Coordinates of N, CA and C and ligand atoms in Angstrom, one line a residue:
X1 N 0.8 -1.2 0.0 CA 0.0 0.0 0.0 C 0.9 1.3 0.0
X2 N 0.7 2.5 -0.9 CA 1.5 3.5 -0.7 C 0.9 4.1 0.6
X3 N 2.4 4.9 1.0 CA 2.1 6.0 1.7 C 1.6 7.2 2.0
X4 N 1.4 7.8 2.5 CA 1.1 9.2 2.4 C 2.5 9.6 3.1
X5 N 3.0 10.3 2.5 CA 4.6 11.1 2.7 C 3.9 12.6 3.9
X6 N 5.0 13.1 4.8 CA 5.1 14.1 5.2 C 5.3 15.6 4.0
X7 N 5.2 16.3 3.7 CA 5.7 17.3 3.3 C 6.4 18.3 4.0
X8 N 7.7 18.9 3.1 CA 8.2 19.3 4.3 C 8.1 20.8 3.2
X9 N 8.4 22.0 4.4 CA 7.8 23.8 4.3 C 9.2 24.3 3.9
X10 N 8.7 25.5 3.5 CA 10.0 26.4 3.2 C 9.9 27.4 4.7
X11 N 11.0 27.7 5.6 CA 12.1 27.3 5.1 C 12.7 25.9 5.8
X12 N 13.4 25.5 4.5 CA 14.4 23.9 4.5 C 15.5 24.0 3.8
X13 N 16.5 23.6 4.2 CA 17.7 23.4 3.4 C 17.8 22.3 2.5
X14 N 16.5 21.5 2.2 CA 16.5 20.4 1.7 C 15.8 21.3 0.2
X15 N 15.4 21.7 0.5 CA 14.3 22.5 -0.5 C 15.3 23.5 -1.4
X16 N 16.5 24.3 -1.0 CA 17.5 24.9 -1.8 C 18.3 24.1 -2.3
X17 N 18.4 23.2 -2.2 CA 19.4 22.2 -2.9 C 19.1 21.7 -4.4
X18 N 20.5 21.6 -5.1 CA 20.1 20.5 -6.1 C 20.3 19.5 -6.0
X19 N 19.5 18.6 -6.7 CA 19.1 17.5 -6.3 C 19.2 16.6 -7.7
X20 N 20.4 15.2 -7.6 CA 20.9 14.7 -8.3 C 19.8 14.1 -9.1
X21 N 20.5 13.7 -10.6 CA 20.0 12.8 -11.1 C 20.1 11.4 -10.9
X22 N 19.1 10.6 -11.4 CA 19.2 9.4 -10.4 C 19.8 8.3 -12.1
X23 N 20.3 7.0 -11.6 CA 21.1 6.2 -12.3 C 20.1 5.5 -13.0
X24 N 20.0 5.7 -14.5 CA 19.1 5.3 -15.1 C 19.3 3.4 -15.2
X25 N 19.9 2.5 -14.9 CA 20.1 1.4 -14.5 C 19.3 0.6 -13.6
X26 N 19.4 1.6 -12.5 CA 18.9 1.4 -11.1 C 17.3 1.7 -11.0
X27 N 16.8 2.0 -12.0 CA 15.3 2.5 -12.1 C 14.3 1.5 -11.9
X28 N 14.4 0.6 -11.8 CA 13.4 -0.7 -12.2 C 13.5 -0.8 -10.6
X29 N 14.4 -0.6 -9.4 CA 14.2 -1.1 -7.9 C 13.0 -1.1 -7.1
X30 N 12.5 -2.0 -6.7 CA 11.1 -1.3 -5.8 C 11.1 -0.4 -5.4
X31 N 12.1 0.3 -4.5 CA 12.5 1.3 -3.9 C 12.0 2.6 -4.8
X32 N 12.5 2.6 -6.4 CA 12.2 4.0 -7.0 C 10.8 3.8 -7.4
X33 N 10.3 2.4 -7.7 CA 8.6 2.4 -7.9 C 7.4 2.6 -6.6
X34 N 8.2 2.4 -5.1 CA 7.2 2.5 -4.2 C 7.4 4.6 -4.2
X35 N 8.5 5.0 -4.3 CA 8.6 6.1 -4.1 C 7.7 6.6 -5.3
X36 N 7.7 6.6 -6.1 CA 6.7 7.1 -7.3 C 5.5 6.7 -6.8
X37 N 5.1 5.9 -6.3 CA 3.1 5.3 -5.8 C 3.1 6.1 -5.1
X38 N 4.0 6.4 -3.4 CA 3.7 7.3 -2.6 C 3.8 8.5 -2.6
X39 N 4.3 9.1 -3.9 CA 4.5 10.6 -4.4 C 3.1 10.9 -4.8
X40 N 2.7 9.7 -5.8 CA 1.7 10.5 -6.2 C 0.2 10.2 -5.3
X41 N 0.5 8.9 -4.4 CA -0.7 9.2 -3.8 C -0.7 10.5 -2.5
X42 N 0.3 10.9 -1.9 CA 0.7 12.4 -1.2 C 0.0 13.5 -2.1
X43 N 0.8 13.5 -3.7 CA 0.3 15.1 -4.3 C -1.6 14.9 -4.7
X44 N -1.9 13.8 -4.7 CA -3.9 13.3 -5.0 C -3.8 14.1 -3.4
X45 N -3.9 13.1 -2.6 CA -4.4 13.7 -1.3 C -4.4 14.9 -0.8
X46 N -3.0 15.3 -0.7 CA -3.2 16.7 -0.8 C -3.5 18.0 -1.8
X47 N -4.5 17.6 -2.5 CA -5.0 18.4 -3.9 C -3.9 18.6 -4.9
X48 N -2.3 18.7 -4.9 CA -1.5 19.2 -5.5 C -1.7 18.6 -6.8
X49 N -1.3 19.6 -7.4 CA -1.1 19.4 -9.7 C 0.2 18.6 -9.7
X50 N 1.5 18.6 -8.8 CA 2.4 18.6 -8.9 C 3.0 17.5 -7.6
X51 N 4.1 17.5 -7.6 CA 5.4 17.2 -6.5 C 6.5 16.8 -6.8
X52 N 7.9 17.4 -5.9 CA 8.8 17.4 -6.5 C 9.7 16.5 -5.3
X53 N 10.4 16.0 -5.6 CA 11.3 14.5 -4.3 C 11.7 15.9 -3.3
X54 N 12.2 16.8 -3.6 CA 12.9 17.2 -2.4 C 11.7 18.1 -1.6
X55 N 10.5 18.0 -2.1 CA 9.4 18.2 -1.1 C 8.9 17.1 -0.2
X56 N 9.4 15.9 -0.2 CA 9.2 14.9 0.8 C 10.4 14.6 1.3
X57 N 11.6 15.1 1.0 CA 13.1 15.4 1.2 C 13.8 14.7 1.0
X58 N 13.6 14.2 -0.4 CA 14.9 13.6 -0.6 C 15.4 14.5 -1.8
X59 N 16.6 14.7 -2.5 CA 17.3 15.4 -3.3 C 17.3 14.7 -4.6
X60 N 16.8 13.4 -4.5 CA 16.8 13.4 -6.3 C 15.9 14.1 -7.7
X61 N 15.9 13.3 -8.6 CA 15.4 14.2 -9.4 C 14.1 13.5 -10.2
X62 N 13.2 13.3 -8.8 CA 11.8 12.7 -9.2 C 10.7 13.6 -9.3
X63 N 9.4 13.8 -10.0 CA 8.6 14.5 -9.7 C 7.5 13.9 -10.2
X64 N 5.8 13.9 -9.9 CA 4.7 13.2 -9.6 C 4.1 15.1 -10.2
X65 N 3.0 14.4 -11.9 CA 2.4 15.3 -12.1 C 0.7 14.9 -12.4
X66 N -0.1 15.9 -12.0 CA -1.0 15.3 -12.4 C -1.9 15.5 -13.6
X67 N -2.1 15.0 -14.4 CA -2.2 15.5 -15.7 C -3.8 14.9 -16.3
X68 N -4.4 15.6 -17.5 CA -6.0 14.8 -17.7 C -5.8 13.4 -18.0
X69 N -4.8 12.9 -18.1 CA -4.6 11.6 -18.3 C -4.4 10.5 -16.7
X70 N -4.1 11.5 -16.0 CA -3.8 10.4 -15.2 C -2.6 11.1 -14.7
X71 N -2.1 10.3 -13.1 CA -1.0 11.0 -12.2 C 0.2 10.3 -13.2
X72 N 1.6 10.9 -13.5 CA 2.3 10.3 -14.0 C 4.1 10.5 -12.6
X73 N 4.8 9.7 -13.2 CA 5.6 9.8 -12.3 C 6.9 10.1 -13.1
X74 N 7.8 11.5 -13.1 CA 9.2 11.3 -14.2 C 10.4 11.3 -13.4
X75 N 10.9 10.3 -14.3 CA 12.5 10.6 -13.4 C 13.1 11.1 -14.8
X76 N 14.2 11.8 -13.7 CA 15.4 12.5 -14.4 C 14.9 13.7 -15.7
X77 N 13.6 14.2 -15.3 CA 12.8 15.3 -16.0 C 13.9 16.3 -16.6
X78 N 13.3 16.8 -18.1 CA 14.1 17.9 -18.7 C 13.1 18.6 -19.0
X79 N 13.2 20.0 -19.3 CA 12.7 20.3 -20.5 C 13.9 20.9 -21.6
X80 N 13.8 20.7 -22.6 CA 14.4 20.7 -23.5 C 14.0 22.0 -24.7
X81 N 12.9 22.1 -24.6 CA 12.8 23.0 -25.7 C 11.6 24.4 -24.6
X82 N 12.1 25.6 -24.8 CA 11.3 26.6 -24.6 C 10.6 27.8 -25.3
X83 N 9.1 27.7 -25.3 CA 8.6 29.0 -26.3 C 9.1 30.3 -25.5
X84 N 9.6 30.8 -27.1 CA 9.4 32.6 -26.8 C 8.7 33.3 -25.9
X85 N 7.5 32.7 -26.2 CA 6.5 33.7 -25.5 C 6.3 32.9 -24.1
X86 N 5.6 34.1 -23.0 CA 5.7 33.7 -21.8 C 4.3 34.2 -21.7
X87 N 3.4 33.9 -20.1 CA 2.5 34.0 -20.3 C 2.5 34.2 -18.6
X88 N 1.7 35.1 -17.8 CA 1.6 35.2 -16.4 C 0.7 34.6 -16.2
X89 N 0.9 33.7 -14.7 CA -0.5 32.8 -14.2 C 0.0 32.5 -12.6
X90 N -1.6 32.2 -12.1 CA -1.3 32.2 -10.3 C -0.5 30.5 -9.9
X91 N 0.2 31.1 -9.2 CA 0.6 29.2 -8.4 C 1.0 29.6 -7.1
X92 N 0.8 28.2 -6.8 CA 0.8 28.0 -5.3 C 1.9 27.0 -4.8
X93 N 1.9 26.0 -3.9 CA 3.3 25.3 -3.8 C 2.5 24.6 -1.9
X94 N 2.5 23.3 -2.4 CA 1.7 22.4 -1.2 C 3.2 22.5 -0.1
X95 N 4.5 23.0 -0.2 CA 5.8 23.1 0.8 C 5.7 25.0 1.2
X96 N 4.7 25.9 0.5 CA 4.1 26.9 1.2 C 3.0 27.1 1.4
X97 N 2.4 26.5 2.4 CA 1.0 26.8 2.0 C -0.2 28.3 2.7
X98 N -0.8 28.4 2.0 CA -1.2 29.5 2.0 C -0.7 30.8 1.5
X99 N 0.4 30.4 0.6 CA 0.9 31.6 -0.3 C 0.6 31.3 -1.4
X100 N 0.3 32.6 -2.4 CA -0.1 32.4 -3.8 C 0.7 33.7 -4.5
X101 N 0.9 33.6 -6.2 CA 1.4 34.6 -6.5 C 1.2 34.4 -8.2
X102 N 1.7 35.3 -8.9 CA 1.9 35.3 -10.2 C 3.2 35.0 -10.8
X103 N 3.1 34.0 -11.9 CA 5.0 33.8 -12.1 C 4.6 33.7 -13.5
X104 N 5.8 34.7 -14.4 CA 5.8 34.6 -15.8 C 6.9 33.3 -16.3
X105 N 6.0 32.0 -16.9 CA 6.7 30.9 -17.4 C 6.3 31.3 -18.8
X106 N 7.5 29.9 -19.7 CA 7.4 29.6 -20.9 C 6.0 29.2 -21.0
X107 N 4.9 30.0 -22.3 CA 3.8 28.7 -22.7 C 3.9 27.2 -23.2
X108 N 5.4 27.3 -24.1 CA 5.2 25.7 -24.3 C 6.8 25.5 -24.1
X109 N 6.7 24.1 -23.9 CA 7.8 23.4 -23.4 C 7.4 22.6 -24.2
X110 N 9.0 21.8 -24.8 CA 9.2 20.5 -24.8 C 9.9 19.9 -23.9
X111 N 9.7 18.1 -23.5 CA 10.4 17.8 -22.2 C 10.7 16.9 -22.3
X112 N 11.6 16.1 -21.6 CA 11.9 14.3 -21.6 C 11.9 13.9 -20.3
X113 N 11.9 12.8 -20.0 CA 11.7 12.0 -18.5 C 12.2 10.6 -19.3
X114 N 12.3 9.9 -17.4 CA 12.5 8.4 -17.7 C 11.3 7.6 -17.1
X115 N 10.1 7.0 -17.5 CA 9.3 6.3 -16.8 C 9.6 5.2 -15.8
X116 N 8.8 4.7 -15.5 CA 8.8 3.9 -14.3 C 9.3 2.4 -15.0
X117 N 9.7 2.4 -16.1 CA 10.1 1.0 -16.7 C 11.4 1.6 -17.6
X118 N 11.5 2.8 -17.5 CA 13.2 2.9 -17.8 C 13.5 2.9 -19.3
X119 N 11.9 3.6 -19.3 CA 11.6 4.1 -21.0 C 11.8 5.7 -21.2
X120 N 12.5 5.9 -22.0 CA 12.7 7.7 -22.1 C 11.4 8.0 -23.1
X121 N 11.1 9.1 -22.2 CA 9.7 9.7 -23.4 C 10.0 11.2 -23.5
X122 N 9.8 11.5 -25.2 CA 9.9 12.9 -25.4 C 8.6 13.6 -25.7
X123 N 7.8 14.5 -25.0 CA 6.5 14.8 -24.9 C 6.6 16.2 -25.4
X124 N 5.7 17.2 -25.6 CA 5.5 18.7 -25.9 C 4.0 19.2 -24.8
X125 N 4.1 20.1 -24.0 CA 3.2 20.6 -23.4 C 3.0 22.3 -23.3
X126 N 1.7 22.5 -23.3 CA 1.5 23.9 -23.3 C 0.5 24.3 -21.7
X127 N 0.1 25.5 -21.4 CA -0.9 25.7 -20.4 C -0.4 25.2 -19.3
X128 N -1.5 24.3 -18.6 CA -1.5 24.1 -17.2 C 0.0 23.5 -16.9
X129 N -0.2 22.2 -17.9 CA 1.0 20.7 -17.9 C 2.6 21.7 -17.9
X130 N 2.5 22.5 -18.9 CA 3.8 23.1 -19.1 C 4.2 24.5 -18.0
X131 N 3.4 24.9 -17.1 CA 3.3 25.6 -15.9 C 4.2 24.7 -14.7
X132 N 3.2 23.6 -14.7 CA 3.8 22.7 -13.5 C 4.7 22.1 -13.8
X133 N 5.2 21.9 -14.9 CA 6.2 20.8 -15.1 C 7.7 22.2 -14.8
X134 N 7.4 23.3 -15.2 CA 8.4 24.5 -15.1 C 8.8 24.7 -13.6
X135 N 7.3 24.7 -13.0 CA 7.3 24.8 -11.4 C 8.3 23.3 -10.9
X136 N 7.8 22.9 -10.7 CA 8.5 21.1 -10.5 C 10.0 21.0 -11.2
X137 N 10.1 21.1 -12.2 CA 11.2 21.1 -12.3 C 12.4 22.2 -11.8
X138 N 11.6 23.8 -11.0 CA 12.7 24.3 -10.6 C 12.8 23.9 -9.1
X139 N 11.7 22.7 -8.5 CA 12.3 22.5 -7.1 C 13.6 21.7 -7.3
X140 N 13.9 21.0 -8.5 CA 15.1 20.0 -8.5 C 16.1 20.5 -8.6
X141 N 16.3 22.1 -8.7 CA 17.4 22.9 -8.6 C 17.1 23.8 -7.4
X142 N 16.1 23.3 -6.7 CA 16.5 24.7 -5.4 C 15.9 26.1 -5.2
X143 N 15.1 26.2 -6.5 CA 14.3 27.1 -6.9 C 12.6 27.2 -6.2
X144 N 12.2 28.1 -6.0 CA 10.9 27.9 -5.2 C 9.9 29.2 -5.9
X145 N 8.9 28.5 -6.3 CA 8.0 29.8 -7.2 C 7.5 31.7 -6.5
X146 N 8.1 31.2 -5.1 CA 8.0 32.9 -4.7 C 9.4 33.4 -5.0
X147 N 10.3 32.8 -5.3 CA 11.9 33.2 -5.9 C 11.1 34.3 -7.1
X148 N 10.4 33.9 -7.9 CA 9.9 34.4 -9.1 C 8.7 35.3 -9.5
X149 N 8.0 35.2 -8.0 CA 6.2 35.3 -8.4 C 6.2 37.1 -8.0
X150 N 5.6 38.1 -8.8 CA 4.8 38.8 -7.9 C 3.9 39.0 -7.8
X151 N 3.0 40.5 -6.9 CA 1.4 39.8 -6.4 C 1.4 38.9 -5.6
X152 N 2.1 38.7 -4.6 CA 2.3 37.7 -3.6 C 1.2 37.9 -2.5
X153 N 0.1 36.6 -2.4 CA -0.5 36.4 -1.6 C -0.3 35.9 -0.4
X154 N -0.8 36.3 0.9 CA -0.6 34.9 2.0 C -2.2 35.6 2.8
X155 N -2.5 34.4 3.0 CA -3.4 34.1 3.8 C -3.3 33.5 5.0
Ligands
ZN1 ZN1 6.0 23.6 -5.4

């Protein structure tokens, strides 16, 4: 049965860190498949679009998104290709909660990941998917979306 993971808040030192990529070999281990179940049953439960490993504190470079298809789980996420154009939109972050703000991202991204069977997939996303994957992907550098947002809400 997965877990439901702690989340851990800003401020953390776990949270400024970058956080390695993980050994595409080693991917198949229970260990990175139970981490992926309990990632994404954590970001369902707690309403999140997203989650990034060093929000449940580990430093690698996993992240759990939720998408109309279904929760997906990437290791070793890129994006690879970024549109010109940028576009302002509100986000939030389940490691601050009760702050909200505006952050200008790319509208489309191209990206690659490694699946849970140690298949590389190259995808293109725009809107929501390509927001959160921008967001998510700057927790695995240390990056945190009030680094970038303004209009900063707290409640
Ligand atoms: Zn976040």
């Amino acid at each position: 049965m997965p877990l439901l993971l702690t989340i851990i808040t800003d401020p953390n030192p776990v949270l400024r860190k970058k956080s390695r990529k993980l050994d595409p070999k080693k991917l198949k281990t229970r260990q990175i498949q139970e981490l992926c179940e309990d990632m994404v049953l954590t970001m369902l439960k707690k309403d999140g679009v997203g989650l990034a490993a060093p929000q449940i504190g580990k430093n690698i470079r996993v992240i759990t998104v939720n998408t109309k298809d279904g929760a997906i789980c990437m290791i070793n996420p890129e994006i690879t290709k970024r549109s010109w154009l940028k576009e302002w939109g509100a986000e939030g972050c389940l490691s601050i909660p009760g702050v909200f703000g505006q952050v200008r991202r790319h509208k489309k991204v191209d990206y690659s990941y490694i699946d849970g069977s140690g298949k590389t997939i190259k995808m293109s996303a725009a809107g929501l998917l390509a927001r959160v994957l921008q967001h998510e992907i700057d927790h695995l550098d240390g990056i945190l979306f009030t680094d970038k947002a303004r209009d900063i809400i707290r409640n």
